[in-house]
Short mmCIF file of C-alpha atoms and ligand atoms in Angstrom, two decimals:
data_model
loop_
_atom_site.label_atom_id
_atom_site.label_comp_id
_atom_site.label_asym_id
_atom_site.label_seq_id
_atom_site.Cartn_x
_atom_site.Cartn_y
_atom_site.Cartn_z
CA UNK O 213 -0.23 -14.22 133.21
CA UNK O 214 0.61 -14.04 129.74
CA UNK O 215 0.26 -15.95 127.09
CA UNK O 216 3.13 -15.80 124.29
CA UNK O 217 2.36 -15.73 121.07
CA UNK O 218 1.26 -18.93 119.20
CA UNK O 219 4.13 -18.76 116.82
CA UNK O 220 7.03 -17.34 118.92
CA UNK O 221 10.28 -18.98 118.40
CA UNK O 222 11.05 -20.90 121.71
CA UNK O 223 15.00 -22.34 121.53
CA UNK O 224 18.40 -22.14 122.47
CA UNK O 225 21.35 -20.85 120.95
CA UNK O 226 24.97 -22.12 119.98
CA UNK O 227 27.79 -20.76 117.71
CA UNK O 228 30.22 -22.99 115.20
CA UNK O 229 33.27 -22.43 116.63
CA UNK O 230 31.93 -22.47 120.20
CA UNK O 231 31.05 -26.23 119.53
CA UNK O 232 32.08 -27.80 116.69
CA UNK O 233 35.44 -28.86 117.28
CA UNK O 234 36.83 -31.09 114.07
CA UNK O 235 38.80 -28.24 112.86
CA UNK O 236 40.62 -29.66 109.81
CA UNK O 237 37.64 -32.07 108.44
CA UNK O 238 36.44 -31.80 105.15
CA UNK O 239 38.13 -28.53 103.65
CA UNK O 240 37.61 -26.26 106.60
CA UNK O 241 40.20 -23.17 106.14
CA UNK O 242 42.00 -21.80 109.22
CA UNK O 243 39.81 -18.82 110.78
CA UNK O 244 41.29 -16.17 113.03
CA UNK O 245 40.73 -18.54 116.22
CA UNK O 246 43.04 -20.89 115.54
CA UNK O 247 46.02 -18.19 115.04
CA UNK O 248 44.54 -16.42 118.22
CA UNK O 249 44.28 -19.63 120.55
CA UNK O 250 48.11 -20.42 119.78
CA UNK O 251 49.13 -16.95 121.54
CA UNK O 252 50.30 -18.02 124.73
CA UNK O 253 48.32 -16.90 127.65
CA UNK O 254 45.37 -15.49 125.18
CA UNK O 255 43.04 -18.89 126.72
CA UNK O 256 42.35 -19.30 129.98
CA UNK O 257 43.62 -22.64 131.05
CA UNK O 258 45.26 -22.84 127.95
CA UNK O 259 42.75 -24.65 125.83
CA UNK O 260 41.51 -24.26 122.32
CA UNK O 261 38.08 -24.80 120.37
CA UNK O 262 39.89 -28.50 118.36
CA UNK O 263 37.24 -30.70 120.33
CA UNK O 264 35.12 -28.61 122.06
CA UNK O 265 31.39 -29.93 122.29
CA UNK O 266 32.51 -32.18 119.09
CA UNK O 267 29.18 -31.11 117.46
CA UNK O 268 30.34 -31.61 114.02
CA UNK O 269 30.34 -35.13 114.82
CA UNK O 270 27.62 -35.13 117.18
CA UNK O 271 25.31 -32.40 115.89
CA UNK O 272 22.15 -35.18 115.53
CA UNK O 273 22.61 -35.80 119.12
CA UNK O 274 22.11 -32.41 119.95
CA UNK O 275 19.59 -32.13 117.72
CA UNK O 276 17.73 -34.99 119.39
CA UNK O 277 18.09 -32.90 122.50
CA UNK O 278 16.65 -29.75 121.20
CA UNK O 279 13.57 -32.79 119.88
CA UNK O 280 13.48 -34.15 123.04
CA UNK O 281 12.80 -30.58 124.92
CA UNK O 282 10.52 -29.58 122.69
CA UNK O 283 12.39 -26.56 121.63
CA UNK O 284 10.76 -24.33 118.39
CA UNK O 285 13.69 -22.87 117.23
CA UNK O 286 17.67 -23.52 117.04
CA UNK O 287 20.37 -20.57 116.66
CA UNK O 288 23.65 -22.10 115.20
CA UNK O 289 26.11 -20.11 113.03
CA UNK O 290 27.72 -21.49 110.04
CA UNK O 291 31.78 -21.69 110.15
CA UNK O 292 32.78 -19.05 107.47
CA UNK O 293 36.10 -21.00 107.39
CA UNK O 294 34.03 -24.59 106.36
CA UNK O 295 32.19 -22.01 103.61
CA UNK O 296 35.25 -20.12 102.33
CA UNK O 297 38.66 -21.91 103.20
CA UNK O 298 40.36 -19.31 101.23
CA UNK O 299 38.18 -16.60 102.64
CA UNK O 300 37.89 -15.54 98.82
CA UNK O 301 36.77 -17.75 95.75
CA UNK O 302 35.26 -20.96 95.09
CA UNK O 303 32.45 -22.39 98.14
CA UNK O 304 33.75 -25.50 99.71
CA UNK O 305 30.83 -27.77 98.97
CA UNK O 306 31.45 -30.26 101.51
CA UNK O 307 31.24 -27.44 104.15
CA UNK O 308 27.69 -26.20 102.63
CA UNK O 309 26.81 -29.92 102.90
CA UNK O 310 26.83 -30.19 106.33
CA UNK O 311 25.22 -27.49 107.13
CA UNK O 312 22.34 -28.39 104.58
CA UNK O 313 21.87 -32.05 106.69
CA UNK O 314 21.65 -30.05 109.86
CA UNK O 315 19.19 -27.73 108.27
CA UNK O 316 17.15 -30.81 106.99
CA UNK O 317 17.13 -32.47 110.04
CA UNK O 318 16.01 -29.63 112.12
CA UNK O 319 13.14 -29.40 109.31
CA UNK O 320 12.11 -32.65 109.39
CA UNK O 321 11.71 -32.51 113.39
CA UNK O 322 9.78 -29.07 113.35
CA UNK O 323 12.46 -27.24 114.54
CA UNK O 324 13.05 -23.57 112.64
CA UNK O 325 16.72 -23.13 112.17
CA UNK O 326 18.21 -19.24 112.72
CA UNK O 327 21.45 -19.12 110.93
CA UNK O 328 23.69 -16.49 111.81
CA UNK O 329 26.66 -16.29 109.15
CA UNK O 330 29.35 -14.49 111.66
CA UNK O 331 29.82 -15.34 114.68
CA UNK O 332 33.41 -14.50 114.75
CA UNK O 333 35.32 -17.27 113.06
CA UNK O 334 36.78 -14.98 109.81
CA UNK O 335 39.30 -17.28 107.70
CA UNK O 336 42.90 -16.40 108.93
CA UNK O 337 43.18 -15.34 104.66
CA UNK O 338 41.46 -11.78 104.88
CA UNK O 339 43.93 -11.41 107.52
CA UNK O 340 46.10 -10.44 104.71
CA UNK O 341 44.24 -7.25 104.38
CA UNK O 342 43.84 -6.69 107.89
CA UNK O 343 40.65 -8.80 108.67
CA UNK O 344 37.63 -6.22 109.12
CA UNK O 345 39.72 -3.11 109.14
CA UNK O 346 40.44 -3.90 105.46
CA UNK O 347 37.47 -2.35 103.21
CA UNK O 348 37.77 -5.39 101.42
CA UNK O 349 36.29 -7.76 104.21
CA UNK O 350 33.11 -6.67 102.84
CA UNK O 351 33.09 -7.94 99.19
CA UNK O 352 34.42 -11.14 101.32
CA UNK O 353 31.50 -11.48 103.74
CA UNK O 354 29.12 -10.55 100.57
CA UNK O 355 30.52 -13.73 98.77
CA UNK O 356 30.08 -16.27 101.93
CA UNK O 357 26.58 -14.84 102.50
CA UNK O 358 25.70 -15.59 98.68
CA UNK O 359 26.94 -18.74 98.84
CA UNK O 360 25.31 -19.95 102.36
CA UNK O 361 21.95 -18.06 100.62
CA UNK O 362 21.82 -19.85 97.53
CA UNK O 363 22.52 -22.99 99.05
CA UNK O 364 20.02 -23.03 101.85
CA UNK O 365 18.04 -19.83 101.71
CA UNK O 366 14.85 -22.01 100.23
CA UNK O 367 14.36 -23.84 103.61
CA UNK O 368 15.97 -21.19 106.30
CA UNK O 369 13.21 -18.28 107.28
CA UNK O 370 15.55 -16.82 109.57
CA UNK O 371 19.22 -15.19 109.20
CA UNK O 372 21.56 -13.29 111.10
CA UNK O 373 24.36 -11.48 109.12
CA UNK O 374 26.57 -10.52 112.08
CA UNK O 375 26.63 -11.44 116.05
CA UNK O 376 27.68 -8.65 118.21
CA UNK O 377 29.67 -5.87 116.03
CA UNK O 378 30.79 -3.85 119.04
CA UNK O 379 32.05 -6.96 120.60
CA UNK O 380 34.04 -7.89 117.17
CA UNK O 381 35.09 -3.74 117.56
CA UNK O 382 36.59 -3.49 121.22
CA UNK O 383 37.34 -6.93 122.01
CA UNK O 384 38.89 -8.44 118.49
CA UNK O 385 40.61 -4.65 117.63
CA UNK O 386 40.15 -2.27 120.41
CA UNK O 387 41.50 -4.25 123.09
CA UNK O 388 43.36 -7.72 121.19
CA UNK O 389 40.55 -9.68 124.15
CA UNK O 390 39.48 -11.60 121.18
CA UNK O 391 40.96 -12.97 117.26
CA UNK O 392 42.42 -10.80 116.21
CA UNK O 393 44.21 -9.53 119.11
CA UNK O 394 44.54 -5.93 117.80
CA UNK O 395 44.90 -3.02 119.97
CA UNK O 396 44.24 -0.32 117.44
CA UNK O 397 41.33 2.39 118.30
CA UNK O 398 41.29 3.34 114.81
CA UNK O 399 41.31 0.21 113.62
CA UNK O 400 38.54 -0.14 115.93
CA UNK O 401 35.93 2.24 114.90
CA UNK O 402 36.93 1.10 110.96
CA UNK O 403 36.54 -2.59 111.57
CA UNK O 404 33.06 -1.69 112.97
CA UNK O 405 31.82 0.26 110.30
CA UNK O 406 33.45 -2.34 107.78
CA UNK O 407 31.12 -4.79 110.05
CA UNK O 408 27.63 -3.15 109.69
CA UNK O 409 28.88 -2.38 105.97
CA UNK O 410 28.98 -5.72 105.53
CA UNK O 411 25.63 -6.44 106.86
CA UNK O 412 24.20 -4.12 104.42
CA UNK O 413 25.31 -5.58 101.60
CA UNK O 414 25.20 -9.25 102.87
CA UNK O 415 21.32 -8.55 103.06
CA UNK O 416 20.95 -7.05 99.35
CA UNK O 417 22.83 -10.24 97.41
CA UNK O 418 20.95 -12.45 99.70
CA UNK O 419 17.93 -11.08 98.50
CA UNK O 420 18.13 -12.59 95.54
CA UNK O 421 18.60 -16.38 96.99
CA UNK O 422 16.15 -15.85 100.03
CA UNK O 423 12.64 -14.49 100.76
CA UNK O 424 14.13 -15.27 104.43
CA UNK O 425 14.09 -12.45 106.77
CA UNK O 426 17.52 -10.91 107.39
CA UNK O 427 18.64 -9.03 110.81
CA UNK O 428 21.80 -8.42 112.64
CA UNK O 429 22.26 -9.46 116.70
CA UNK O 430 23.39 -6.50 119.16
CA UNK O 431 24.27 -6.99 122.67
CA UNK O 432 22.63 -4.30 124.23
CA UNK O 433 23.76 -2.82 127.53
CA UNK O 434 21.48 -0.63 129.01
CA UNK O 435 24.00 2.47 130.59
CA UNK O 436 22.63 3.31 133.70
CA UNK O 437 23.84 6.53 135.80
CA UNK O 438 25.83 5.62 138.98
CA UNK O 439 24.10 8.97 141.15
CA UNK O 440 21.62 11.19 140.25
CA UNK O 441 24.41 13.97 139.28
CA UNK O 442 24.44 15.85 136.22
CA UNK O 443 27.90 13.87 135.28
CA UNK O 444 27.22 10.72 135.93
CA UNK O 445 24.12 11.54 133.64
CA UNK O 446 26.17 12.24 130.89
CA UNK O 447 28.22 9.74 131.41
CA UNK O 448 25.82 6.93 130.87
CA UNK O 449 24.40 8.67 127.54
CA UNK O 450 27.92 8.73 126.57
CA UNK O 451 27.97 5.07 127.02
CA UNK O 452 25.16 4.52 125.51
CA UNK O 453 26.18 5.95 122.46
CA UNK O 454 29.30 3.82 122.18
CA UNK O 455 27.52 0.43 122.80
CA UNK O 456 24.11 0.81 121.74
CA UNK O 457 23.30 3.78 119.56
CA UNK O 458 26.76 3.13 117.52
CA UNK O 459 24.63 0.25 115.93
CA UNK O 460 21.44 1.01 116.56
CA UNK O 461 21.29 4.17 114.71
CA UNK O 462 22.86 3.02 111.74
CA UNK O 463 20.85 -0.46 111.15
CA UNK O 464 17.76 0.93 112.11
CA UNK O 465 17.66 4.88 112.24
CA UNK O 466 19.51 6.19 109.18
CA UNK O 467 22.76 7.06 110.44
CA UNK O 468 25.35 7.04 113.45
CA UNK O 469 24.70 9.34 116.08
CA UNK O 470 26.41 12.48 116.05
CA UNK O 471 27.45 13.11 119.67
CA UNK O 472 29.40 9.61 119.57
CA UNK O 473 30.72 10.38 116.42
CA UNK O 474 32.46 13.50 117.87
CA UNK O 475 33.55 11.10 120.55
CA UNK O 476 34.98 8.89 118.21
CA UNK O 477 36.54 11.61 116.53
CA UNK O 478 37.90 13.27 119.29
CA UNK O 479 39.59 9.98 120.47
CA UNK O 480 41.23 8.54 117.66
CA UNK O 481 42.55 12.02 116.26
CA UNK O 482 40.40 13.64 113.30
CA UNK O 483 37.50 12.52 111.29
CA UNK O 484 36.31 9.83 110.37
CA UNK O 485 35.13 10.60 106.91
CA UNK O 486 37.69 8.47 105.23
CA UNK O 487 36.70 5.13 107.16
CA UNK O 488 32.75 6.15 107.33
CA UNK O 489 32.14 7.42 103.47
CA UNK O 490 29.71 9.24 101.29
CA UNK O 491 26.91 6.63 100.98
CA UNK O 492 28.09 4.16 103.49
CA UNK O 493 25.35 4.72 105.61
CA UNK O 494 22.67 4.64 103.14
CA UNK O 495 24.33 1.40 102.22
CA UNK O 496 24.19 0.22 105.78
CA UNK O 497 20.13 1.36 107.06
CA UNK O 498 16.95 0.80 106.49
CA UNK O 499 17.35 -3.19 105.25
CA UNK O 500 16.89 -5.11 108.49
CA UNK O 501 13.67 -7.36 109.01
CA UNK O 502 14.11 -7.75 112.54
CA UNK O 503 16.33 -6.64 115.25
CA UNK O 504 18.53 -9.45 117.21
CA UNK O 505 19.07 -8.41 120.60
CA UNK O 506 21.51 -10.53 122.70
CA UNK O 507 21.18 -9.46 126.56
CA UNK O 508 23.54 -10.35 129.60
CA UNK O 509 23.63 -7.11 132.07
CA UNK O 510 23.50 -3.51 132.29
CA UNK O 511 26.40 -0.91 133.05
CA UNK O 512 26.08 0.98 136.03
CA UNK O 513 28.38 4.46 134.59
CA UNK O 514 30.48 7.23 136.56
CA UNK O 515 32.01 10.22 134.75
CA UNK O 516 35.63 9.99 134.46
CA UNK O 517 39.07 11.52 132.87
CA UNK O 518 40.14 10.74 129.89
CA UNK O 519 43.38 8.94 129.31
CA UNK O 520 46.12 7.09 128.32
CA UNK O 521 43.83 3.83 128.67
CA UNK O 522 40.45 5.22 128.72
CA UNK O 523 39.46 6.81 125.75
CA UNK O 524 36.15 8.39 126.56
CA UNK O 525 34.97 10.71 129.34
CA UNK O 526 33.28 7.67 131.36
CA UNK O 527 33.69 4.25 133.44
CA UNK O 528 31.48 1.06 134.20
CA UNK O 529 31.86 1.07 137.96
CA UNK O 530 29.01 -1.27 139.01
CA UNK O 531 26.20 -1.60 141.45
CA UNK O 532 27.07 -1.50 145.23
CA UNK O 533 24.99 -3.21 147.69
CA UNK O 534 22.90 -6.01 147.24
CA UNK O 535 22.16 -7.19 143.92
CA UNK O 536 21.95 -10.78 142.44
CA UNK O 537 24.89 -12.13 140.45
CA UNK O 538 26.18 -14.92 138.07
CA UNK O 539 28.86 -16.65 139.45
CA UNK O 540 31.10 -14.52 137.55
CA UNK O 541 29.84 -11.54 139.32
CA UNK O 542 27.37 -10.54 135.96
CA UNK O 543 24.84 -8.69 137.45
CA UNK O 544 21.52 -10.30 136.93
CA UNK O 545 18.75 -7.35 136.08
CA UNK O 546 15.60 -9.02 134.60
CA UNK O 547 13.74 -5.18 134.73
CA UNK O 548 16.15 -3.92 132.92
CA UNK O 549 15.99 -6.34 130.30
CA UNK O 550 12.12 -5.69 130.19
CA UNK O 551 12.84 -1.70 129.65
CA UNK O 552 15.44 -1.89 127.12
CA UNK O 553 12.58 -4.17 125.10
CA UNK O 554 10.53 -1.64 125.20
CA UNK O 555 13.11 1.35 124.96
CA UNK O 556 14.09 -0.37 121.25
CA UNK O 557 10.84 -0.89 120.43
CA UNK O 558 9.54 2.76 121.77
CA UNK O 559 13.21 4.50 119.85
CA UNK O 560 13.08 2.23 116.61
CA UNK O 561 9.21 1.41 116.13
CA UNK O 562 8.01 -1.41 113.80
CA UNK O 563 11.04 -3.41 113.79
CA UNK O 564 10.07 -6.99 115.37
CA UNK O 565 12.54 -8.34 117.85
CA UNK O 566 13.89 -11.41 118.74
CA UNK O 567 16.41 -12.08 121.72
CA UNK O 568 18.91 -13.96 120.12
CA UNK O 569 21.29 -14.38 123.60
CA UNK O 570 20.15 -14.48 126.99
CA UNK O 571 21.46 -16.84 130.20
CA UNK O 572 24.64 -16.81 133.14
CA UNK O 573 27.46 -18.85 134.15
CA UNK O 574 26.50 -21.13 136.78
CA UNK O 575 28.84 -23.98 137.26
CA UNK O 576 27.09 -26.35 138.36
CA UNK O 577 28.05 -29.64 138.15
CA UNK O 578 26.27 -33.22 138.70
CA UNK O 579 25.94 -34.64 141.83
CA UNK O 580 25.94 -37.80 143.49
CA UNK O 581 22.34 -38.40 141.61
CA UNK O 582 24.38 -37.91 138.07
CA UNK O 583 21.48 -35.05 137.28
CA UNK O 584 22.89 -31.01 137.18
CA UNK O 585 20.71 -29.22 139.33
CA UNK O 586 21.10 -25.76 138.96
CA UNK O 587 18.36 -24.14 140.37
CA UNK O 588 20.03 -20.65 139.69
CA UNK O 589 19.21 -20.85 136.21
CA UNK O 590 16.13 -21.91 136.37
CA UNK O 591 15.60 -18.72 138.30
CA UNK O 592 17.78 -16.40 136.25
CA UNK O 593 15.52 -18.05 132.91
CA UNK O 594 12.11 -17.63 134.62
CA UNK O 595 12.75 -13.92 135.53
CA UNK O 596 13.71 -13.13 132.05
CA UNK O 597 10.95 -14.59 130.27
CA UNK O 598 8.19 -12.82 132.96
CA UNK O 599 10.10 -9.96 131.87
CA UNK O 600 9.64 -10.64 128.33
CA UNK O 601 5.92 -11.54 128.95
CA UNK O 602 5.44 -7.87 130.62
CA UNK O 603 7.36 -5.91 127.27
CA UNK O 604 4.44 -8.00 125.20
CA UNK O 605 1.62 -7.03 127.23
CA UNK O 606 3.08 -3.69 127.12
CA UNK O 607 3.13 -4.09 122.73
CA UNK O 608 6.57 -4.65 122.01
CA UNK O 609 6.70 -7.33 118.97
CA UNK O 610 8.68 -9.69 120.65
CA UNK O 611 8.91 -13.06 117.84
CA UNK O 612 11.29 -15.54 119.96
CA UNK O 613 13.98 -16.19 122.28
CA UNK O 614 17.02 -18.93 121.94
CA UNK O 615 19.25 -18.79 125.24
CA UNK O 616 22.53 -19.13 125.41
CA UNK O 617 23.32 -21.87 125.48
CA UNK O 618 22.25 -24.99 124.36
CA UNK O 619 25.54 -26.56 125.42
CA UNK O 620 28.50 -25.81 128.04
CA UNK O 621 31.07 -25.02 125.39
CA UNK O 622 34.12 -22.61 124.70
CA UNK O 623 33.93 -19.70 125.92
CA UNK O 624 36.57 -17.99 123.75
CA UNK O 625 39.06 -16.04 125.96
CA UNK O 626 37.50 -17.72 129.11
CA UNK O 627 37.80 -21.15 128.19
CA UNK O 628 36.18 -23.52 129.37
CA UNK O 629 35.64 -22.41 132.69
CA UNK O 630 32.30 -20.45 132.32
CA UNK O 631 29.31 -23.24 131.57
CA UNK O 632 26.42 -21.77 130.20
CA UNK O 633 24.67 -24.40 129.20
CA UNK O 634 21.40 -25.70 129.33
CA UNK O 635 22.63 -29.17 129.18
CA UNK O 636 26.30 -29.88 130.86
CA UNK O 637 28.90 -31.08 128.87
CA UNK O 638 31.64 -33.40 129.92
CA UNK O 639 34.70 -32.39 127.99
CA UNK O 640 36.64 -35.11 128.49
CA UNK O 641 34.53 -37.55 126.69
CA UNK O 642 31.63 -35.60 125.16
CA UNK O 643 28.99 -37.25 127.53
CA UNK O 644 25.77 -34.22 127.88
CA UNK O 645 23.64 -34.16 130.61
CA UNK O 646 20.19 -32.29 130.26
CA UNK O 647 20.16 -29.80 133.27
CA UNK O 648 17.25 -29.45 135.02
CA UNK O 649 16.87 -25.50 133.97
CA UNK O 650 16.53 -27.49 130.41
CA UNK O 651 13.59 -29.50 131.88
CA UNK O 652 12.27 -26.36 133.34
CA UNK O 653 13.05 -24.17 130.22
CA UNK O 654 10.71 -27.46 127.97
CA UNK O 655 7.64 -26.89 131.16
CA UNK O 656 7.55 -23.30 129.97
CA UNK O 657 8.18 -23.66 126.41
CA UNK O 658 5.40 -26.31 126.50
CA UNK O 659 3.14 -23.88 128.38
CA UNK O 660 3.33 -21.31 126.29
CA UNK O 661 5.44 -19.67 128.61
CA UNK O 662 2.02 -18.75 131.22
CA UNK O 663 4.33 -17.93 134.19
CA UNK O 664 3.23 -15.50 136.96
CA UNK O 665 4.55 -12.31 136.00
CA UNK O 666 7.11 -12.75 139.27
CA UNK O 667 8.43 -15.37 137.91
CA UNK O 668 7.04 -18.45 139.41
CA UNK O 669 5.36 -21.25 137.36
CA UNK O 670 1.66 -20.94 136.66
CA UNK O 671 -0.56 -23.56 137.87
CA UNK O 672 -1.10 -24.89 133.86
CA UNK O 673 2.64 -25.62 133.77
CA UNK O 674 2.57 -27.32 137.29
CA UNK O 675 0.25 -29.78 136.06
CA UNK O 676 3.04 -30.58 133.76
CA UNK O 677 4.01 -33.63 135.54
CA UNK O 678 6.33 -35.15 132.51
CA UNK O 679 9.55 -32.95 133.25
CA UNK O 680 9.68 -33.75 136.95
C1 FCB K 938 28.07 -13.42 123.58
C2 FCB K 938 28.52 -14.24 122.41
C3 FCB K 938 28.42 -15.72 122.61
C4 FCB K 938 28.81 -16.11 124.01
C5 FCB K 938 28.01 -15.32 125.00
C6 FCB K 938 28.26 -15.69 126.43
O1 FCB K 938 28.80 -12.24 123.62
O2 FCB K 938 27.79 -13.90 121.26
O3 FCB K 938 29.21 -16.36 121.64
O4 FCB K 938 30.15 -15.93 124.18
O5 FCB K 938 28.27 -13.96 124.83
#
């Protein structure tokens, strides 16, 4: 059994747009989302983010929740639109205001706030010069990060410049999945790099507002080969590269790796010197505090042609057999998680970590007792944390978790479908309902998180007869 550290930063994660809802109140600008939602048949089922969890009126009720579990630590993301309506000029103070209560509040009940400035809502403005494929975006982001810095960077210790860049990449420009909706593999690779740019230089005019520490979060896949041939070898480094080392090696290593660089170049038709210039990367390394890692699966990879629709030499073709999945078919690999902890921490030493995302769909729903009893997540949260336990024994400096989510909320392309939540959320009338993984996530959070390393509860948090 371990122990985790006295400190660590027990909580649960949300996102503005994911939540909020109240999309025209007090001066908020349209973001990309809004133009995005209206596309017909870009939502599943249709809907769109204007209610959602209706946080923005009901934020001290979640709040209370995050009280009431005991929770250390809350992820939220500002709404760059409620910053910078305009995308460009004046702050919209109102905007900054709310934010500030939330921060106060979570203060005042001992709760550490982690603010992460994108998570994916860009005003619909800096559309004008092509959202993140326009160098521009960067002076853009610097401003908004300023801004939420000055304002609150005396009472938040934690910030996240940007959630997810390779997501932003290949869903938002590489495959139109996401706001933007561009399908542009150029595009692609620039509104990346534009991306990380913009971390870099978020985190030197922060400086000046916040001793704060200042990180990006990745999703990390770990690429794992499909047979033990030579190709299928390659194949997963090849991955690897394009999800993992494409971000890694800038933010943390001094550069972007060469052999996916070549990739890059190869696919989108000549080099890349023009999008990824003299000092960029410079501009972009070495200025992290910590390392956000947000962690769902793995990719099981097979060599494979390139073509028309597949750009690179490789596929994700899956596990076969047996294997334990979300209900949307995620695969659920809790020793993977545990390796690629210690793979980042063994590749990119010194750099403390904190898992900003972890958790599964599971849709359950309450029953005839009114409670949500989804046992699965319970399970799915237990085997992650024993796996974080064994990456501490084993040295990695692991400083906190937040799972996704706090709330069932919108899932952006998916909808509302997909609940993630650790409390359910009625969307017809706002009503939450703590799930019992919740209950079970406060026994371990309460504990220390002393679980036997195979995932079952310890006796200490048995004895914890409160969350019953
Ligand atoms: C991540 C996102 C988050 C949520 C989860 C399920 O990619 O950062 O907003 O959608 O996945």
């Amino acid at each position: 059994m371990t122990a985790f550290p006295p400190g660590f930063l027990w909580g649960a994660a949300t996102s503005a747009y994911q939540v909020e809802g109240s999309l025209d109140a007090d001066g908020r600008g349209r973001s990309i989302w809004e133009t995005f939602t209206e596309r017909p048949g870009a939502i599943e089922g249709g809907g769109d983010a204007s209610i959602a969890c209706d946080s923005y009126v009901r934020w001290r009720e979640d709040l209370d929740i995050l009280s009431d579990l005991g929770m250390r630590a809350y992820r939220f993301s500002l709404a760059w639109s409620r910053v910078m309506p305009d995308g460009r000029g004046r702050p919209n103070r109102a905007g900054l205001d709310h934010y500030e209560r939330i921060v106060d509040e979570l203060r005042a009940r001992d709760i550490e706030p982690i603010v992460t400035l994108n998570h994916w809502d860009m005003p619909e403005a800096l559309m004008a010069d092509g959202g993140w494929m326009g160098r521009s975006s960067v002076d853009a982001f610097v401003d908004y990060a300023a801004a939420a810095s000055e304002r609150l960077g005396d009472r938040v210790d934690w910030w996240i410049t940007q959630n997810e860049p390779w997501i932003i990449q290949l869903l938002g420009y590489q495959l139109g999945l996401h706001a933007p909706g561009v399908r542009d593999l150029r595009g692609a690779v620039t509104a990346g790099h534009h991306v990380l740019l913009a971390h870099g230089a978020a985190v030197d005019a922060m400086r000046a507002s916040t001793k704060g520490r200042i990180g990006a979060a990745l999703n990390l896949l770990p690429c794992v080969p499909a047979t033990d041939s030579a190709a299928d070898a390659a194949a997963a480094w090849g991955s690897d590269g394009y999800v993992n080392r494409w971000f890694l090696d800038p933010l943390l290593a001094g550069g972007y790796p060469s052999d996916m660089r070549e990739h890059w170049e190869r696919a989108t038709g000549g080099p890349l010197d023009d999008i990824i210039r003299d000092g960029d990367e410079t501009a972009i390394g070495g200025r992290s505090d910590f390392l956000g890692i947000n962690f769902y699966t793995h990719r099981v990879m097979a060599a494979a042609e390139v073509s028309e629709d597949r750009p690179f030499p490789w596929q994700v073709v899956g596990s076969t057999g047996e294997v334990d999945r979300t209900d949307e078919g995620t695969e659920i690999v809790p020793d993977a998680f545990r390796d690629l902890l210690l793979r980042v921490h063994h590749d990119y030493p010194g750099i403390p970590l904190m898992v900003t995302e972890n958790g599964a769909i599971y849709g359950d729903s309450p029953t005839h007792d009114g409670a949500v009893h989804d046992v699965r997540r319970s399970r799915y949260l237990r085997a992650h944390v024993a796996a974080m336990a064994e990456a501490l024994d084993a040295g990695v400096p692991l400083v906190g978790y937040t799972h996704w989510s706090l709330l069932d909320n919108f899932e952006w392309a998916l909808g509302y479908r997909p609940r993630f939540g650790l409390v359910y959320v009625d969307f017809r009338t706002g009503e939450r309902i703590v799930k019992d993984s919740a209950r079970e996530y406060a026994a371990i959070v309460a504990a220390g998180g002393l679980i036997d390393a195979d995932g079952r509860r310890g006796p200490v948090v048995d004895s914890l007869g409160a969350f019953g």
